[in-house]
Tab-separated table of C-alpha atoms and ligand atoms in Angstrom:
chain	number	residue	atom	x	y	z
A	1	MET	CA	17.079	60.560	8.061
A	2	LYS	CA	18.436	58.866	4.997
A	3	GLY	CA	21.955	57.970	6.122
A	4	GLU	CA	23.296	56.317	9.201
A	5	THR	CA	26.644	57.964	9.800
A	6	LEU	CA	27.632	61.121	11.648
A	7	HIS	CA	28.710	62.489	8.295
A	8	ASP	CA	25.169	62.023	6.937
A	9	LEU	CA	23.753	63.716	9.992
A	10	TYR	CA	26.278	66.542	9.568
A	11	VAL	CA	25.177	67.137	5.950
A	12	GLU	CA	21.511	67.007	6.928
A	13	GLN	CA	22.025	69.550	9.706
A	14	LEU	CA	23.952	71.835	7.362
A	15	ARG	CA	21.047	71.705	4.898
A	16	ASP	CA	18.628	72.545	7.675
A	17	LEU	CA	20.749	75.588	8.602
A	18	TYR	CA	21.036	76.621	4.976
A	19	ASP	CA	17.265	76.654	4.641
A	20	ALA	CA	16.983	78.523	7.956
A	21	GLU	CA	19.385	81.233	6.740
A	22	ASN	CA	17.470	81.640	3.482
A	23	GLN	CA	14.177	81.966	5.340
A	24	LEU	CA	15.778	84.611	7.556
A	25	THR	CA	17.059	86.556	4.566
A	26	LYS	CA	13.424	87.016	3.556
A	27	ALA	CA	12.137	87.728	7.077
A	28	LEU	CA	14.731	90.224	8.317
A	29	PRO	CA	13.725	93.102	5.989
A	30	LYS	CA	10.151	92.799	7.333
A	31	MET	CA	11.405	92.856	10.920
A	32	ALA	CA	13.555	95.893	10.135
A	33	GLN	CA	10.559	97.629	8.622
A	34	GLY	CA	8.401	96.802	11.629
A	35	ALA	CA	10.932	98.125	14.149
A	36	GLY	CA	10.131	101.527	15.618
A	37	SER	CA	13.585	102.093	17.066
A	38	GLU	CA	16.218	103.285	14.634
A	39	GLU	CA	18.886	101.302	16.478
A	40	LEU	CA	16.832	98.120	16.248
A	41	ARG	CA	16.153	98.640	12.547
A	42	GLU	CA	19.853	99.139	11.884
A	43	ALA	CA	20.701	96.015	13.887
A	44	PHE	CA	18.362	93.977	11.664
A	45	GLU	CA	19.775	95.506	8.506
A	46	GLU	CA	23.306	94.710	9.637
A	47	HIS	CA	22.305	91.171	10.523
A	48	LEU	CA	20.694	90.758	7.110
A	49	GLU	CA	24.093	91.338	5.510
A	50	GLN	CA	25.672	88.853	7.933
A	51	THR	CA	22.930	86.333	7.214
A	52	ARG	CA	23.691	86.441	3.493
A	53	GLY	CA	27.315	85.738	4.423
A	54	HIS	CA	26.224	82.788	6.589
A	55	ALA	CA	24.418	81.241	3.624
A	56	GLN	CA	27.502	81.777	1.459
A	57	ARG	CA	29.763	80.076	4.014
A	58	LEU	CA	27.425	77.084	3.971
A	59	GLU	CA	27.544	77.018	0.168
A	60	GLN	CA	31.337	76.950	0.382
A	61	ILE	CA	31.175	73.989	2.760
A	62	PHE	CA	28.738	72.111	0.508
A	63	GLU	CA	30.900	72.696	-2.500
A	64	LYS	CA	33.895	71.176	-0.757
A	65	LEU	CA	31.789	68.233	0.379
A	66	GLY	CA	30.483	67.739	-3.159
A	67	GLU	CA	26.930	67.922	-1.833
A	68	LYS	CA	23.894	70.013	-2.756
A	69	PRO	CA	22.896	72.652	-0.161
A	70	LYS	CA	19.150	72.298	-0.746
A	71	GLY	CA	16.810	69.557	0.349
A	72	GLU	CA	15.853	70.217	3.962
A	73	LYS	CA	13.024	72.392	5.184
A	74	CYS	CA	13.800	73.975	8.536
A	75	LYS	CA	10.404	73.784	10.207
A	76	GLY	CA	11.756	75.183	13.468
A	77	MET	CA	12.810	78.412	11.803
A	78	GLU	CA	9.597	78.548	9.797
A	79	GLU	CA	7.581	78.502	12.994
A	80	LEU	CA	9.795	81.045	14.789
A	81	ILE	CA	9.444	83.418	11.836
A	82	ARG	CA	5.694	82.855	11.647
A	83	GLU	CA	5.338	83.781	15.317
A	84	GLY	CA	7.486	86.860	14.762
A	85	SER	CA	5.556	88.040	11.700
A	86	GLU	CA	2.206	87.645	13.427
A	87	LEU	CA	3.138	90.192	16.035
A	88	LEU	CA	4.167	92.706	13.380
A	89	ASP	CA	0.470	93.072	12.515
A	90	GLU	CA	-0.589	93.554	16.107
A	91	ASP	CA	-1.629	96.933	17.389
A	92	MET	CA	0.525	97.931	20.371
A	93	ALA	CA	2.617	100.806	21.668
A	94	GLU	CA	5.813	101.206	19.671
A	95	SER	CA	8.228	100.309	22.465
A	96	VAL	CA	6.128	97.302	23.500
A	97	LYS	CA	6.110	96.104	19.914
A	98	ASP	CA	9.866	96.578	19.680
A	99	ALA	CA	10.289	94.563	22.878
A	100	ALA	CA	8.153	91.814	21.309
A	101	ILE	CA	10.151	91.900	18.052
A	102	ILE	CA	13.389	91.579	20.038
A	103	ALA	CA	11.957	88.636	21.974
A	104	ALA	CA	11.174	86.881	18.686
A	105	ALA	CA	14.552	87.760	17.166
A	106	GLN	CA	16.453	86.435	20.175
A	107	ARG	CA	14.609	83.129	19.916
A	108	VAL	CA	15.814	82.960	16.316
A	109	GLU	CA	19.406	83.714	17.334
A	110	HIS	CA	19.410	81.109	20.092
A	111	TYR	CA	18.017	78.544	17.674
A	112	GLU	CA	20.844	79.285	15.245
A	113	ILE	CA	23.469	79.308	18.007
A	114	ALA	CA	22.345	75.789	18.986
A	115	GLY	CA	22.478	74.611	15.363
A	116	TYR	CA	25.887	76.090	14.584
A	117	GLY	CA	27.397	74.845	17.846
A	118	THR	CA	26.354	71.325	16.851
A	119	VAL	CA	27.642	71.386	13.264
A	120	ARG	CA	30.887	73.063	14.343
A	121	SER	CA	31.457	70.158	16.778
A	122	PHE	CA	30.564	67.612	14.091
A	123	ALA	CA	32.978	69.280	11.644
A	124	ASN	CA	35.783	69.074	14.208
A	125	LEU	CA	35.070	65.402	14.893
A	126	LEU	CA	34.944	64.608	11.181
A	127	GLY	CA	38.273	66.320	10.551
A	128	GLU	CA	36.675	69.113	8.494
A	129	ALA	CA	38.933	71.832	9.897
A	130	ASN	CA	38.148	74.443	7.278
A	131	ALA	CA	34.401	73.980	7.639
A	132	ALA	CA	34.728	74.055	11.431
A	133	GLN	CA	36.439	77.420	11.173
A	134	LEU	CA	33.752	78.862	8.881
A	135	LEU	CA	31.003	77.566	11.156
A	136	GLU	CA	32.770	79.029	14.180
A	137	GLN	CA	32.830	82.462	12.504
A	138	THR	CA	29.090	82.305	11.898
A	139	LEU	CA	28.484	81.071	15.434
A	140	GLU	CA	30.364	84.100	16.793
A	141	GLU	CA	28.326	86.487	14.650
A	142	GLU	CA	25.071	84.935	15.866
A	143	LYS	CA	26.255	85.335	19.465
A	144	GLU	CA	27.239	88.949	18.857
A	145	THR	CA	23.815	89.669	17.357
A	146	ASP	CA	22.140	88.095	20.364
A	147	GLN	CA	24.224	90.276	22.702
A	148	LYS	CA	23.447	93.369	20.689
A	149	LEU	CA	19.726	92.609	20.917
A	150	THR	CA	20.069	92.187	24.698
A	151	GLN	CA	21.723	95.585	24.857
A	152	ILE	CA	19.016	97.274	22.726
A	153	ALA	CA	16.332	95.529	24.789
A	154	SER	CA	17.771	96.938	28.008
A	155	GLU	CA	16.663	100.406	26.850
A	156	ILE	CA	13.508	99.487	24.978
A	157	ASN	CA	12.097	97.291	27.735
A	158	VAL	CA	12.312	100.217	30.170
A	159	GLN	CA	10.275	102.341	27.750
A	160	ALA	CA	7.833	99.485	27.270
A	161	GLU	CA	7.503	99.101	31.014
A	162	GLY	CA	6.437	102.758	31.208
A	163	GLY	CA	3.433	101.840	29.098
A	164	GLY	CA	5.112	103.148	25.992
A	165	GLU	CA	4.920	106.721	27.366
A	166	ALA	CA	8.653	107.228	26.981
A	167	ASP	CA	8.175	106.789	23.244
A	168	THR	CA	7.192	110.409	22.868
A	169	GLU	CA	9.301	111.958	25.620
A	170	ASP	CA	12.474	112.175	23.602
A	171	VAL	CA	10.921	114.541	21.073
A	172	GLY	CA	9.819	117.129	23.579
A	173	GLU	CA	6.317	118.190	24.607
A	174	ALA	CA	4.798	117.922	21.142
A	175	SER	CA	3.291	114.500	21.110
A	176	ARG	CA	3.217	112.789	17.804
A	177	PRO	CA	0.990	110.056	16.529
A	178	ARG	CA	2.692	106.684	16.900
A	179	SER	CA	2.344	105.859	13.257
A	180	SER	CA	4.555	108.802	12.269
A	181	THR	CA	7.426	107.467	14.378
A	182	ARG	CA	7.593	104.332	12.296
A	183	LYS	CA	10.168	104.623	9.630
A	184	LYS	CA	8.633	102.833	6.738
A	185	ARG	CA	10.978	102.112	3.941
A	186	ALA	CA	10.537	100.221	0.779
A	187	ALA	CA	11.944	96.724	1.147
B	1	FE	FE1	22.755	83.302	10.609
């Protein structure tokens, strides 16, 4: 770390989060595309929009601080995304894969929740009330996304536990090849 003050640490952590959000903006469309469940895909698409907003809030904060948003590579997020993308290429039953994608996505959310909780506290301590409020809004959206994923998982995990058999039950007796249930869309 270059500086020595809490303010320097605050700026460094904000840069780390900014890089994390930008990495996520690129990763979320791939996760949405890899999701078999419509609900899960929509949740990722919705969170992609929120994620763009999170990056914009950080830009607003940097502007007020008179600092540049770039300069830190968030290696934690890079690794979480790498783990998540690896499983997208794996061959498994649709519901099991969805359960795995959710597991990866919730790790990402918890990582962000930890980061935003910290910078929100720093902003409060440093008297940056406006920034604290913006960071709090993002923190709430990350928590809501995490809760939504928990709710989606509560259905998908049950299907996954049935060996993925429930994947085809909802369309009646005609069983369909798994690949046709994937809703591929151009990114
Ligand atoms: Fe975010």
